[in-house]
Every structure is written in C-alpha cells, then in structure tokens.
Amino acid sequence: MFSEKMNEALNVQANRELYSSYLYLSMSYYFESINMLGFAHWMRLQAGEELVHTMKMLDYVADRGGRARMLAVEAPKFSWASPLQAFQQVWDHERFVTGLIHSLVRVAEEELDEAALDFLQWFVKEQVEEEESSDNVRNRVMAAGIDRAALEAADRELGQRSFKFPRGFEIFPNATSR
Ligand code: FEO
C-alpha cells in the first residue's frame, strides 16, 4: 500500500532534487559570469541530471496512484568566492542529499513499503556515483589551486563532459554545450 506519509516524503525529496538542479544552474551562470565556460557546461549538465531525478521521483508517485505536488523551491545563492568554493559546495551538498535519501529509505521501511524500498535503491546507488564524481571534480579544481593556467586547463577538461539523458527524460536532447 502506498501511504500518505510515503507520498509526502517523496514529494519533499522531489522538491530537494529540484533545488539541487536550481543550485547547479545558479553555479553554471556564476561560472559563465567569470568566463569559465567549461565549468559552466559541467554544472549545466549536472542541473539537467537533477531535473531527471526530480521527475523520476514524481513519476513514481503518480505511478503508485499518489499525488505529485509541487512545493516552493528555495532560492540558491548566486555567487561564490572562487571556483573551488563552488565545487566544494557541490560535494557537501551531494553528501547532504545522500543523508536525505537514506532517511527516505527509513520512511519506506517504517511504512512497510517494499515497492518503494526497491525503487529507492536506484537513488542509493546514484548517490554513491554523485559523491564520487563531485569529489573527483573538487579534487581536480583543488589541484589547480589559484594558478590561472592550471584552472583554465581544468575548465577545458570539465567542458568535455557529456551526459545522455535517459529515454523519456530528453529535456535537452543535444545538451553537449550551449
Ligand atoms: Fe539528485 Fe545529485 O542528487
């Protein structure tokens, strides 16, 4: 049975995924404003990926016969002291989201909702990847330090990122660059 409590917990998490998308989009425009277009590109794709997470969660609510509800999205900050500060926040944020997903798993356990537990395993695995990839880029930017040439090399490198949107979620079908 799909309980009201499970439905609401998923709606709240979908809102947090949407906030993640909003945060990374904000970082993307911050990087564009300081002319680091590779970093901007990486963040733009990350924002798209978070939008997929949002819809994946809301689709599941609808598939279970629940009600997907849009909640107000908090405004993210729009400026950072340095590229490293922004990438540090990505890593911190992903670790925070991992905790939220694990709390959601606890709700599914309390509600004896085996189907939701099964569904949430996708997000549990995804968070392992999200933490690893955000830690990798943070380390890459940290290694560049404040050396402008090294930062520009990291910017070019991250600008190579590609992401194929899963079938049914082709929001930006050709989102390799602007
Ligand atoms: Fe949807 Fe990056 O967690």
Coordinates of C-alpha atoms and ligand atoms in Angstrom, one line a residue:
M1 CA 0.0 0.0 0.0
F2 CA 1.2 3.5 -0.9
S3 CA 0.7 5.6 2.2
E4 CA 0.0 9.3 2.5
K5 CA 3.3 9.6 4.5
M6 CA 5.3 7.9 1.8
N7 CA 3.7 10.0 -0.9
E8 CA 4.5 13.2 1.0
A9 CA 8.1 12.2 1.8
L10 CA 8.7 11.5 -1.9
N11 CA 7.2 14.9 -2.8
V12 CA 9.5 16.6 -0.4
Q13 CA 12.5 14.8 -1.8
A14 CA 11.5 15.6 -5.3
N15 CA 11.5 19.3 -4.2
R16 CA 15.0 18.9 -2.9
E17 CA 16.2 17.3 -6.1
L18 CA 14.7 20.3 -7.9
Y19 CA 16.5 22.6 -5.5
S20 CA 19.7 20.7 -6.4
S21 CA 19.0 21.5 -10.1
Y22 CA 18.4 25.1 -9.3
L23 CA 21.6 25.3 -7.3
Y24 CA 23.7 23.8 -10.1
L25 CA 22.1 26.1 -12.6
S26 CA 22.9 29.0 -10.4
M27 CA 26.6 27.8 -10.3
S28 CA 26.5 27.4 -14.1
Y29 CA 25.6 31.1 -14.6
Y30 CA 28.2 32.1 -12.0
F31 CA 30.9 30.3 -14.0
E32 CA 29.6 31.9 -17.2
S33 CA 29.9 35.3 -15.5
I34 CA 33.6 34.7 -14.7
N35 CA 34.2 33.3 -18.2
M36 CA 34.9 29.7 -17.1
L37 CA 32.7 28.1 -19.7
G38 CA 33.8 24.5 -19.2
F39 CA 32.8 24.6 -15.6
A40 CA 29.6 26.3 -16.6
H41 CA 28.9 23.4 -19.0
W42 CA 29.6 20.8 -16.4
M43 CA 27.2 22.5 -14.0
R44 CA 24.5 22.9 -16.7
L45 CA 24.6 19.1 -17.3
Q46 CA 24.5 18.5 -13.6
A47 CA 21.4 20.7 -13.3
G48 CA 19.8 18.6 -16.1
E49 CA 20.6 15.4 -14.3
E50 CA 19.0 16.7 -11.1
L51 CA 15.8 17.6 -13.1
V52 CA 15.7 14.0 -14.2
H53 CA 16.0 12.9 -10.6
T54 CA 13.1 15.2 -9.7
M55 CA 10.8 13.8 -12.4
K56 CA 11.8 10.2 -11.8
M57 CA 10.6 10.6 -8.2
L58 CA 7.4 12.4 -9.2
D59 CA 6.6 9.9 -11.9
Y60 CA 6.9 7.2 -9.3
V61 CA 4.4 8.9 -7.0
A62 CA 2.0 9.2 -10.0
D63 CA 2.6 5.5 -11.0
R64 CA 1.7 4.4 -7.5
G65 CA -1.6 6.2 -7.7
G66 CA -0.4 9.0 -5.4
R67 CA -0.4 12.8 -5.9
A68 CA 2.7 14.6 -7.2
R69 CA 2.6 18.0 -5.6
M70 CA 4.9 20.9 -6.5
L71 CA 6.4 22.7 -3.4
A72 CA 8.1 26.1 -3.3
V73 CA 11.7 26.0 -4.3
E74 CA 14.2 27.8 -2.2
A75 CA 16.4 30.4 -3.9
P76 CA 20.0 29.2 -4.1
K77 CA 23.0 31.6 -3.7
F78 CA 24.3 33.1 -6.9
S79 CA 27.9 34.0 -6.2
W80 CA 30.9 32.1 -4.8
A81 CA 34.3 33.4 -3.7
S82 CA 36.2 31.0 -6.1
P83 CA 35.6 28.0 -8.4
L84 CA 36.9 25.8 -5.6
Q85 CA 34.3 27.1 -3.1
A86 CA 31.5 26.3 -5.6
F87 CA 32.9 22.8 -6.3
Q88 CA 33.3 22.2 -2.5
Q89 CA 29.6 23.1 -2.1
V90 CA 28.7 20.6 -4.7
W91 CA 30.4 17.8 -2.8
D92 CA 29.0 19.0 0.6
H93 CA 25.5 19.2 -1.0
E94 CA 25.7 15.7 -2.5
R95 CA 26.7 14.2 0.8
F96 CA 23.8 16.0 2.4
V97 CA 21.4 14.6 -0.3
T98 CA 22.8 11.1 0.4
G99 CA 21.6 11.5 4.0
L100 CA 18.2 12.6 2.8
I101 CA 17.9 9.6 0.6
H102 CA 18.8 7.3 3.5
S103 CA 16.1 9.0 5.6
L104 CA 13.6 8.3 2.8
V105 CA 14.6 4.6 2.9
R106 CA 13.9 4.7 6.7
V107 CA 10.4 6.0 5.9
A108 CA 9.8 3.2 3.4
E109 CA 10.9 0.7 6.0
E110 CA 8.6 2.2 8.6
E111 CA 5.7 2.1 6.2
L112 CA 6.4 -1.5 5.2
D113 CA 6.5 -0.3 1.6
E114 CA 8.7 -3.0 -0.2
A115 CA 8.0 -1.5 -3.6
A116 CA 9.2 2.0 -2.5
L117 CA 12.3 0.3 -0.9
D118 CA 13.1 -1.3 -4.2
F119 CA 12.5 2.0 -6.2
L120 CA 14.8 3.9 -3.8
Q121 CA 17.7 1.6 -4.3
W122 CA 18.3 3.4 -7.6
F123 CA 18.8 6.6 -5.7
V124 CA 21.0 4.9 -3.1
K125 CA 23.4 3.7 -5.9
E126 CA 23.1 7.0 -7.8
Q127 CA 24.3 8.9 -4.6
V128 CA 27.5 6.8 -4.5
E129 CA 28.2 7.9 -8.0
E130 CA 27.2 11.5 -7.3
E131 CA 29.5 11.7 -4.3
E132 CA 32.4 10.1 -6.2
S133 CA 32.1 12.4 -9.3
S134 CA 31.7 15.6 -7.2
D135 CA 34.7 14.6 -5.1
N136 CA 36.7 14.0 -8.3
V137 CA 36.0 17.4 -9.8
R138 CA 36.6 19.1 -6.4
N139 CA 40.0 17.4 -6.3
R140 CA 40.7 18.4 -9.9
V141 CA 39.9 22.1 -9.1
M142 CA 41.8 22.0 -5.8
A143 CA 44.9 20.6 -7.6
A144 CA 44.8 23.6 -9.9
G145 CA 44.8 25.9 -6.9
I146 CA 44.9 29.6 -7.8
D147 CA 47.2 29.1 -10.8
R148 CA 45.2 30.7 -13.7
A149 CA 46.7 28.5 -16.4
A150 CA 46.0 25.3 -14.4
L151 CA 42.4 26.5 -13.7
E152 CA 41.9 27.1 -17.4
A153 CA 43.2 23.6 -18.2
A154 CA 40.7 22.1 -15.6
D155 CA 38.0 24.3 -17.2
R156 CA 38.7 22.9 -20.6
E157 CA 38.7 19.3 -19.2
L158 CA 35.4 19.6 -17.4
G159 CA 34.0 21.2 -20.6
Q160 CA 34.3 17.8 -22.2
R161 CA 31.7 16.3 -20.0
S162 CA 28.8 14.6 -21.8
F163 CA 25.6 13.2 -20.5
K164 CA 23.0 11.2 -22.3
F165 CA 19.5 11.8 -20.9
P166 CA 17.6 8.6 -20.2
R167 CA 14.8 7.7 -22.6
G168 CA 11.6 9.6 -21.6
F169 CA 13.6 12.4 -20.0
E170 CA 15.1 14.0 -23.1
I171 CA 14.9 17.5 -21.7
F172 CA 17.8 18.9 -23.6
P173 CA 18.3 16.1 -26.3
N174 CA 21.5 17.7 -27.6
A175 CA 22.8 19.1 -24.3
T176 CA 26.5 18.9 -25.0
S177 CA 27.0 22.7 -24.9
R178 CA 25.1 25.9 -25.3
Ligands
FEO1 FE1 19.9 14.0 -7.2 FE2 22.8 14.9 -7.0 O1 21.4 14.1 -6.2

